[in-house]
Short mmCIF file of C-alpha atoms in Angstrom, two decimals:
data_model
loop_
_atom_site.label_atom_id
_atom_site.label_comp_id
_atom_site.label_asym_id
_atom_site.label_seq_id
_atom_site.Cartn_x
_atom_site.Cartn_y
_atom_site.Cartn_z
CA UNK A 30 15.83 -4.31 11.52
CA UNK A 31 15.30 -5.21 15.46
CA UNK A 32 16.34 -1.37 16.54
CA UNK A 33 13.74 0.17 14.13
CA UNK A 34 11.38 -2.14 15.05
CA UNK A 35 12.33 -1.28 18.65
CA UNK A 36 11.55 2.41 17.82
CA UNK A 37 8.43 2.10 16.25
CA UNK A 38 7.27 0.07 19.59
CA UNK A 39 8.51 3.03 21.52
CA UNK A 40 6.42 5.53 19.27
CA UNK A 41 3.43 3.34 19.55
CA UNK A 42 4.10 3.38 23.98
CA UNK A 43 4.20 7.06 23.98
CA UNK A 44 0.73 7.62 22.24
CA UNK A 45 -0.64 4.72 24.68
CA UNK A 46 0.50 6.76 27.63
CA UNK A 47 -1.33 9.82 25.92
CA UNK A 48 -4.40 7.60 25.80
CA UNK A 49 -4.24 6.82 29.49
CA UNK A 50 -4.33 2.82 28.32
CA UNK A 51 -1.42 0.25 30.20
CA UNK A 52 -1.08 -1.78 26.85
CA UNK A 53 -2.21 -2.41 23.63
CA UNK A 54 -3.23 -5.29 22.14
CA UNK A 55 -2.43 -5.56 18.18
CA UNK A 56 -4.26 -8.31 16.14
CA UNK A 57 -3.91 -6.91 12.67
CA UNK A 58 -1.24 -9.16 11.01
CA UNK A 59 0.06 -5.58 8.93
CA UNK A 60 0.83 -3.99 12.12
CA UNK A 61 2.26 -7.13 14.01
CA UNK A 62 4.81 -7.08 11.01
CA UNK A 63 5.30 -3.28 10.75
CA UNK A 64 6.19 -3.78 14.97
CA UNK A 65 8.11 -6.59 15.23
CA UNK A 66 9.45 -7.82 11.62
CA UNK A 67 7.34 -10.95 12.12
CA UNK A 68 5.83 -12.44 9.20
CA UNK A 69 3.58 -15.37 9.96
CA UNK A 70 -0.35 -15.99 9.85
CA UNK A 71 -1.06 -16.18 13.05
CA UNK A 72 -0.13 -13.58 15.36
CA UNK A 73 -1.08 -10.68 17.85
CA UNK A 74 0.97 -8.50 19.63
CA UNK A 75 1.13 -6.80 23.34
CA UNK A 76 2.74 -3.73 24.10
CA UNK A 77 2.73 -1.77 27.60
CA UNK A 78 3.59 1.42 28.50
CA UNK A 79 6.93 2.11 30.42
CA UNK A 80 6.52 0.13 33.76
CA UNK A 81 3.14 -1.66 33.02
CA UNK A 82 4.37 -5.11 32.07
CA UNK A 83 4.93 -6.01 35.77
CA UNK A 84 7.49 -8.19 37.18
CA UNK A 85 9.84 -9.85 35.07
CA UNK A 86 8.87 -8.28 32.09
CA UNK A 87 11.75 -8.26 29.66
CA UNK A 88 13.04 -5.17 28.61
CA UNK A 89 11.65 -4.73 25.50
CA UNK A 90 8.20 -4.42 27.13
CA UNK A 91 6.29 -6.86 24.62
CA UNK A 92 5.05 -9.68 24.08
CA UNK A 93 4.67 -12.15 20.60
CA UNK A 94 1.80 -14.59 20.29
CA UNK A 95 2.01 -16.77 17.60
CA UNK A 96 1.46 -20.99 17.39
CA UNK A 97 4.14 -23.97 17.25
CA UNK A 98 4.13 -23.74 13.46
CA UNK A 99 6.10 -20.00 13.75
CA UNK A 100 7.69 -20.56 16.83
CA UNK A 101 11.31 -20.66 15.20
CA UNK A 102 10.53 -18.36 12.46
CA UNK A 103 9.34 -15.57 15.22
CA UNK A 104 12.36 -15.89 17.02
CA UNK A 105 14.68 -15.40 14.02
CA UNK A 106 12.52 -12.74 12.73
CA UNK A 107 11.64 -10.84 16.08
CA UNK A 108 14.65 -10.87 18.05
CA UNK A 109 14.54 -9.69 21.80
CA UNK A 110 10.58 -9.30 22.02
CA UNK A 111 9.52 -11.75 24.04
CA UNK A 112 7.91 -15.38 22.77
CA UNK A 113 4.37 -16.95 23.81
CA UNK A 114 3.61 -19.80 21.79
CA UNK A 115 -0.44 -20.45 21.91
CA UNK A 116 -2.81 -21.03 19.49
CA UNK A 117 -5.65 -18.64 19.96
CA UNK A 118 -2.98 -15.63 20.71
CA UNK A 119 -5.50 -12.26 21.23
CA UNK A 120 -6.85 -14.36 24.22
CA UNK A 121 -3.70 -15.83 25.42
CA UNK A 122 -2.23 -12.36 25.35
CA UNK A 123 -4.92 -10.92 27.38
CA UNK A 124 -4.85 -13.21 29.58
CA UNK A 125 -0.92 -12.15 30.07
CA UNK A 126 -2.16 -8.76 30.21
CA UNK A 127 -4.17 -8.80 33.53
CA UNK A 128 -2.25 -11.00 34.99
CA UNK A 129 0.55 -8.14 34.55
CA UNK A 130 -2.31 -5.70 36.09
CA UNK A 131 -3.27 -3.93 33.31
CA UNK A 132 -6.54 -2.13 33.93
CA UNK A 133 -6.82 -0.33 30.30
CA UNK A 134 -6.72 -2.76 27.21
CA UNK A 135 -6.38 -1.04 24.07
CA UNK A 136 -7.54 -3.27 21.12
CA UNK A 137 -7.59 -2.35 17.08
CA UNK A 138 -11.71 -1.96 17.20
CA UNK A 139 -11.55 -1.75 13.84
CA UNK A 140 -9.76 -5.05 12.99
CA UNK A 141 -11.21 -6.99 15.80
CA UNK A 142 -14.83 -8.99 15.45
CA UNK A 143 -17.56 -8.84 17.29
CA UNK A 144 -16.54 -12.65 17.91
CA UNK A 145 -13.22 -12.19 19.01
CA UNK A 146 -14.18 -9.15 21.17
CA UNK A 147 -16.77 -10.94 23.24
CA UNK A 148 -14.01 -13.59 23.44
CA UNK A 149 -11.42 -10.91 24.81
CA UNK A 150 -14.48 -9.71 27.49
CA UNK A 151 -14.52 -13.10 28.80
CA UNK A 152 -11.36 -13.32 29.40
CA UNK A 153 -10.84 -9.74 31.17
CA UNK A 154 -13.53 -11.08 33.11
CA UNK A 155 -12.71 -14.37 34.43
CA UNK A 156 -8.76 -12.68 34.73
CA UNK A 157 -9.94 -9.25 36.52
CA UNK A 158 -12.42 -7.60 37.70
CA UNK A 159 -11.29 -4.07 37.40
CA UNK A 160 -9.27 -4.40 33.52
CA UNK A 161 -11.79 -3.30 30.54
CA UNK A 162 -11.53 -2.90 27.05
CA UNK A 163 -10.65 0.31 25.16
CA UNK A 164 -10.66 1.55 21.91
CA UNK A 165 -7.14 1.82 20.53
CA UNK A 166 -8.09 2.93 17.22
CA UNK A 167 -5.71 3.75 14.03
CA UNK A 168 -2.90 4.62 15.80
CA UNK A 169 -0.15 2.24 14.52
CA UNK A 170 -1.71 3.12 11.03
CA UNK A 171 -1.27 6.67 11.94
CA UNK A 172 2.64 6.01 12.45
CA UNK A 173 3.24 4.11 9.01
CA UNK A 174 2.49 6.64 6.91
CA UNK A 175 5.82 8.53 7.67
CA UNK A 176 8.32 5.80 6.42
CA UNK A 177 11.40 5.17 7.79
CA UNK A 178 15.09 4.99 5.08
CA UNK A 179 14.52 1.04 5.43
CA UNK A 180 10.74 1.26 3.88
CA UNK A 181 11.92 4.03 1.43
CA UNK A 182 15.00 1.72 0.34
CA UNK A 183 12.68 -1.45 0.10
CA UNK A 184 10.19 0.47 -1.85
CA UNK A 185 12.39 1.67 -4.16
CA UNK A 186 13.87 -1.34 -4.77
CA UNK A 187 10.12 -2.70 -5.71
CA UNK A 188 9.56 0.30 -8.03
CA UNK A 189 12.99 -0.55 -10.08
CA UNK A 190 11.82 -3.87 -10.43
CA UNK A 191 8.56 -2.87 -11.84
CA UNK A 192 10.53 -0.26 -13.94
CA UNK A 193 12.68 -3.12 -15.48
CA UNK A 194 9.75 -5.71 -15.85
CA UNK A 195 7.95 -3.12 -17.97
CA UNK A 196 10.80 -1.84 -20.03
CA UNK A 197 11.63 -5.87 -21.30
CA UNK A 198 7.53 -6.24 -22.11
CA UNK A 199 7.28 -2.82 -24.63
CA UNK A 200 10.57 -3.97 -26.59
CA UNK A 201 8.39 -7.40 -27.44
CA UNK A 202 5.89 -8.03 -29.51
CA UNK A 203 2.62 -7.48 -28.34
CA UNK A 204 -0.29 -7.42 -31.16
CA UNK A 205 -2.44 -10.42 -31.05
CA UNK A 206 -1.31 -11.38 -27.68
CA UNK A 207 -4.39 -12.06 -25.09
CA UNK A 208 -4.56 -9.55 -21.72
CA UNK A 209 -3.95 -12.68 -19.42
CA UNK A 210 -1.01 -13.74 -21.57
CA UNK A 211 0.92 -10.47 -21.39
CA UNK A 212 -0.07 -10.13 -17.32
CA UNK A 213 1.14 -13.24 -16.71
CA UNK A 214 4.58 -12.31 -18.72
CA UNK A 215 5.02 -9.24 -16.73
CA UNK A 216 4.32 -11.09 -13.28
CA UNK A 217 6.95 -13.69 -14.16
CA UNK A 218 9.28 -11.02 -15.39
CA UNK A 219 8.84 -9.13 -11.76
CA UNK A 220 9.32 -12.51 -10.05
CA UNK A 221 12.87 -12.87 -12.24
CA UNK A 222 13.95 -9.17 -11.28
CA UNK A 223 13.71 -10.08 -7.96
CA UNK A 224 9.67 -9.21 -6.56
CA UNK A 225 8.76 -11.56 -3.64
CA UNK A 226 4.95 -11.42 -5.24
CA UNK A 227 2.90 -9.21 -7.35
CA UNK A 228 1.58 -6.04 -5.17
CA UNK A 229 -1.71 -6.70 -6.68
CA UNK A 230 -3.35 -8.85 -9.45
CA UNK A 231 -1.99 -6.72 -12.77
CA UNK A 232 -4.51 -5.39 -14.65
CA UNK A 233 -4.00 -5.64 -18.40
CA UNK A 234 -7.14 -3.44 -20.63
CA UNK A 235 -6.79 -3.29 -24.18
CA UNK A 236 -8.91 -1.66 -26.47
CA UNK A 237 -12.55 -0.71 -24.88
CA UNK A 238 -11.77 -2.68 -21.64
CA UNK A 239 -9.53 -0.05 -21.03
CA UNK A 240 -12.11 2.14 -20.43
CA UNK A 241 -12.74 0.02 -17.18
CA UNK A 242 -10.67 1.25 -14.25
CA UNK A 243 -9.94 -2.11 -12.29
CA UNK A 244 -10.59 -4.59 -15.48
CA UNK A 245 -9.71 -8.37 -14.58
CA UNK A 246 -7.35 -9.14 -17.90
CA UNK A 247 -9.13 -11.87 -20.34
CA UNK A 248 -8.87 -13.21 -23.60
CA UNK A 249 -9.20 -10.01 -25.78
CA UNK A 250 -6.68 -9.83 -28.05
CA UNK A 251 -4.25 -6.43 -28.57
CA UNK A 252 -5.37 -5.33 -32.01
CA UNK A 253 -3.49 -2.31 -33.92
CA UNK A 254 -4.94 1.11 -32.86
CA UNK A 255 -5.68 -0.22 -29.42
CA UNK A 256 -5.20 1.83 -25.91
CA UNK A 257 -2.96 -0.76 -23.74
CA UNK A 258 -3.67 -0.04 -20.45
CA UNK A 259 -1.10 -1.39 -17.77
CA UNK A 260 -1.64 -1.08 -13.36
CA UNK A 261 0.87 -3.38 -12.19
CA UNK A 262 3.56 -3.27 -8.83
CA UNK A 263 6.07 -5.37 -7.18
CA UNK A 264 6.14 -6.32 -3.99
CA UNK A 265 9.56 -6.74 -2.44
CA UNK A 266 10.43 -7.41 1.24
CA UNK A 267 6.76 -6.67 1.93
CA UNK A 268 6.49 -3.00 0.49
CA UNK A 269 4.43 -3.00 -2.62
CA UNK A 270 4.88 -0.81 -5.90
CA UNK A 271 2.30 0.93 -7.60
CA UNK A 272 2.40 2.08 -11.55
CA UNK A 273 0.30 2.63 -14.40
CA UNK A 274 1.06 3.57 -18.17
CA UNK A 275 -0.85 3.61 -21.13
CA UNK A 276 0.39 3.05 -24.42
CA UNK A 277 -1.17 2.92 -28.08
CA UNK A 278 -0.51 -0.28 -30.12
CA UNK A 279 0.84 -0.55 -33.58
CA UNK A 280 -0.44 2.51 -35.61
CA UNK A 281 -0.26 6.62 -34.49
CA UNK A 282 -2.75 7.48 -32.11
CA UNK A 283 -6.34 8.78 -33.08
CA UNK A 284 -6.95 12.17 -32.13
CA UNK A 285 -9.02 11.33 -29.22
CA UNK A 286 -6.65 9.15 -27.98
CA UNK A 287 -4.09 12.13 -28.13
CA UNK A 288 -6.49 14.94 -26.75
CA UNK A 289 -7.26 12.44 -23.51
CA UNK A 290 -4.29 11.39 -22.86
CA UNK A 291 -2.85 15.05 -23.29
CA UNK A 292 -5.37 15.08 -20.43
CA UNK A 293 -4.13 12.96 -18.03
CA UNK A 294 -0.70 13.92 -18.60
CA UNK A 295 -0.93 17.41 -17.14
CA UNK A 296 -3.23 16.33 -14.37
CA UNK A 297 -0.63 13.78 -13.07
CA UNK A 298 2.21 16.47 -13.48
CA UNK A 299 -0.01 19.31 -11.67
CA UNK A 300 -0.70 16.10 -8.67
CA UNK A 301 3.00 15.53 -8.70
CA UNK A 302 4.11 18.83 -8.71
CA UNK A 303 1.71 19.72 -5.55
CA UNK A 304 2.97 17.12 -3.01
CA UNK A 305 4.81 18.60 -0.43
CA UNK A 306 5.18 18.58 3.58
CA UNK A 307 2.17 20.73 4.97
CA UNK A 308 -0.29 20.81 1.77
CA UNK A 309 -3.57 19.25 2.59
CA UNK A 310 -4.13 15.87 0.67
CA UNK A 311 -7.37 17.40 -0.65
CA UNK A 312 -5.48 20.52 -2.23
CA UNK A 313 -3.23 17.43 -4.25
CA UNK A 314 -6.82 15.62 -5.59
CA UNK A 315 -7.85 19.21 -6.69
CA UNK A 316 -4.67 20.29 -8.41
CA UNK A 317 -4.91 17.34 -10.63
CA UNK A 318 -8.76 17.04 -10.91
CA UNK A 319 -9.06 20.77 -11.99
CA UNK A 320 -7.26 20.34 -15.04
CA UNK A 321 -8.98 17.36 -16.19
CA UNK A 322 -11.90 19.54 -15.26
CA UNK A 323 -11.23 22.35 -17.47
CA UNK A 324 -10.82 20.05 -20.41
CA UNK A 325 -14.27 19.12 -20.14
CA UNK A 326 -13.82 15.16 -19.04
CA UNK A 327 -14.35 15.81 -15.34
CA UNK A 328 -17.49 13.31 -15.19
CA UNK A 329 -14.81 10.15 -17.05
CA UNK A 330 -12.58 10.70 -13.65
CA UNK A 331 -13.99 7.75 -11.60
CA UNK A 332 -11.81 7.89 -8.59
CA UNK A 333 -9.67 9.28 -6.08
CA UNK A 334 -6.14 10.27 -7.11
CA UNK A 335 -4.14 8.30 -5.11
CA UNK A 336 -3.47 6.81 -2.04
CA UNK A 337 -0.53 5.87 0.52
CA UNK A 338 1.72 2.64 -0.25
CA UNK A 339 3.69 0.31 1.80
CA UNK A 340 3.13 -2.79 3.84
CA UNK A 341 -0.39 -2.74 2.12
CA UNK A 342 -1.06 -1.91 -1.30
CA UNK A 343 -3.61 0.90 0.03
CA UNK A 344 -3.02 2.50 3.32
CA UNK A 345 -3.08 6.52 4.79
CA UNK A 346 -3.07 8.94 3.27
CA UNK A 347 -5.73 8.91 1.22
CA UNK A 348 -5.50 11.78 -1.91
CA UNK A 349 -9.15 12.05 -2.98
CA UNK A 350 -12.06 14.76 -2.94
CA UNK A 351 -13.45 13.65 0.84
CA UNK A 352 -9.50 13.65 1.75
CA UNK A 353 -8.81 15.22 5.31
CA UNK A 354 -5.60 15.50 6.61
CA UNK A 355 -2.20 17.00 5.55
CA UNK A 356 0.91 15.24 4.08
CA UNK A 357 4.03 14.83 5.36
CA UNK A 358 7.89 14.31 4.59
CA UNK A 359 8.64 10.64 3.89
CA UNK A 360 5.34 9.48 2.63
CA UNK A 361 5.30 7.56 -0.47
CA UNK A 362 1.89 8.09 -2.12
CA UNK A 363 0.51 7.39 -5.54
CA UNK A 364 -0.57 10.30 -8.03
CA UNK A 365 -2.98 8.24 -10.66
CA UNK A 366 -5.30 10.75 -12.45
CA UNK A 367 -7.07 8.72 -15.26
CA UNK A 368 -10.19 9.40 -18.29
CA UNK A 369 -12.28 6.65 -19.28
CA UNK A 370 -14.74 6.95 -22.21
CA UNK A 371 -16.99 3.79 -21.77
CA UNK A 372 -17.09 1.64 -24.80
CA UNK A 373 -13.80 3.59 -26.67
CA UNK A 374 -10.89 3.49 -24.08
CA UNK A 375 -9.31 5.01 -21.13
CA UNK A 376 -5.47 6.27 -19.84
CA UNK A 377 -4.56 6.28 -16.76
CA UNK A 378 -1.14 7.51 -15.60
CA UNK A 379 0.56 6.72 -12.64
CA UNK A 380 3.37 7.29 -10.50
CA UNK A 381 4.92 5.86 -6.81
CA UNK A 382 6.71 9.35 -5.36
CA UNK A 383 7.76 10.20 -2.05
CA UNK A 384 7.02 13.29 -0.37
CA UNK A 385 9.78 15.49 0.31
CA UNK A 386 10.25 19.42 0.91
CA UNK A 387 11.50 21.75 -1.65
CA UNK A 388 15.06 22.27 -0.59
CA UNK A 389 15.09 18.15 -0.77
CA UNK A 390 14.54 18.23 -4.02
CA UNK A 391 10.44 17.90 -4.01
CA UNK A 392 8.42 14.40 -3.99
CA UNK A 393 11.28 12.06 -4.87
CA UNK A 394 10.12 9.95 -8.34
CA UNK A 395 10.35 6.20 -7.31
CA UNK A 396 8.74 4.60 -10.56
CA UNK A 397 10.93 6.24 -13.71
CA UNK A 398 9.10 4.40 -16.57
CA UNK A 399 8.65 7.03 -19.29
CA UNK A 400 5.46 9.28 -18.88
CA UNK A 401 5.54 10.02 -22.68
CA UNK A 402 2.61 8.55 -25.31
CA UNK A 403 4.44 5.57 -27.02
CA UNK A 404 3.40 3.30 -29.86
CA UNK A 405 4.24 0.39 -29.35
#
């Protein structure tokens, strides 16, 4: 992917010009990757703005810091941007920076200590007496949330391996089994189907534990009558996978367990159903959170109701009641309404989409698991 990585460098220069900063410096290993393709743990980034990078610049107008243990691996996996090869690279690079003349740094405030930062001072200083430091802020996270057909493709890939990892576990047996045990199935199944890692660490909640939101899986044991509670993803060429279902175990479901997750089921569709281009991310929290409202449960909703996916696991945008913004076509976002009665159980229900407009089709389902209450 060198020309999209290429293009997203030339999206990220044309925001820097708007800024009135000569280069930016990017530290946060997410962002290095999302820029460059490069994958290693030690790396930072420079890129200037169109005629910054001084003589002899190549003509990609970057630069890649990263140490002797990467130095092959960056050059296979971030063709045509230029190679430095130090150890401590957010100093190296600025140092390479004013010695280009650049008079405006732009560094990722956010991701950069107060450590490093003084570091990157002393530097400017010894290198320049004019360059300073400026606040770059959460632009390059502002330009993943719209995905490109390469992230869409890779995340769809990860969903249909989550899809087929969960479809193997509910045709087995399952009573008696311990949470860990059937988490660490499903993981191993995801690795077989093809999933570089896990997204996350699955959670597995059975019985009351599912009434916990982000339970670490243990040694309960699934017991008939049981809520099985499963928030699981794939993570495949570095885009991760997001999906919860909810099942009931061995007998028909009490009548609670029917009214809540009744619930949960029409919140998630009314979520779904109002992503589009243009609507406010708030609008898609309230869509869902009003029906689960009206039912009564509104104070067992614990959390937001979804959230961005890609290179990270949670990224922009942000679907919640304190949401600002609006979405957009070609963000994937999770819709993940959920009830949780402490000390009887919980559902949650959720599903990896992608926005798209109306005459597209609307958001574009990218985890196909059934929705429907199964006994398993």
């Amino acid at each position: 992917m060198p020309e999209a990585h290429a293009q997203r460098r030339d999206r990220l220069r044309s925001r820097l010009a708007g800024a009135g900063a000569d280069v930016a410096l990017i530290t946060n290993r997410v962002n290095v990757r999302y820029l460059t393709g490069f994958t290693g743990s030690n790396a930072a980034l420079l890129v200037y703005t169109p005629g910054a990078a001084g003589e002899g610049s190549t003509d990609s107008g970057a630069v890649l810091c990263t140490d002797g243990r990467y130095a092959q691996q960056a050059s296979e996996e971030a063709p045509g941007v230029e190679l430095l090869v130090e150890r401590a690279c957010a100093q190296a690079l600025t140092r390479r920076a004013a010695a280009a003349g650049a008079v405006r740094l732009a560094i990722e405030e956010q991701h950069v200590t107060v450590e490093l930062y003084r570091a990157l001072g002393a530097v400017l200083a010894e290198e320049s007496a004019a360059a300073t430091l400026v606040g770059l802020g959460r632009v390059v996270e502002d330009l993943r949330r719209i995905k490109d057909p390469a992230e869409i493709a890779a995340l769809r890939i990860a969903c249909e391996i989550g899809d087929r990892a969960i479809g193997e576990m509910i045709e087995s047996i399952l009573v008696g089994r311990t949470e860990r045990h059937i988490a660490m199935e499903l993981e191993r199944r995801m690795a077989d189907h093809g999933a570089d890692a896990v997204a996350f660490p699955t959670i597995v909640a059975t019985g009351p534990n599912s009434a916990i939101p982000h339970h670490d899986p243990g040694d309960r044991r699934v017991e008939d009558g049981d809520f099985l509670k499963i928030d699981f993803g794939a993570r495949y060429r570095g885009y991760h996978a997001d999906m919860t279902r909810t099942f009931v175990i061995g007998t028909e479901p009490a009548g609670w367990q029917q009214e809540i997750y009744g619930v949960v089921f029409a919140a998630q569709k009314a979520g779904r159903e109002a992503l589009a281009p243009g609507v406010e991310a708030v609008a898609v929290d309230r869509a869902a959170r009003e029906v689960i409202e009206q039912a009564g449960y509104l104070e067992f909703f614990k959390h937001g109701l979804g959230h961005g996916v890609g290179l990270e696991i949670h990224e922009d945008p942000h679907l919640g009641p304190t949401a600002t913004g609006k979405l957009d076509a070609c963000m994937p976002v999770t819709v993940e309404p959920g009830i949780y009665l402490p000390g009887r159980g919980g559902v949650r229900i959720e599903d990896t989409l992608v926005v798209r407009p109306l005459e597209d089709g609307g958001p574009e389902l990218l985890t196909i698991t059934t929705k429907e209450l199964l006994v398993l």
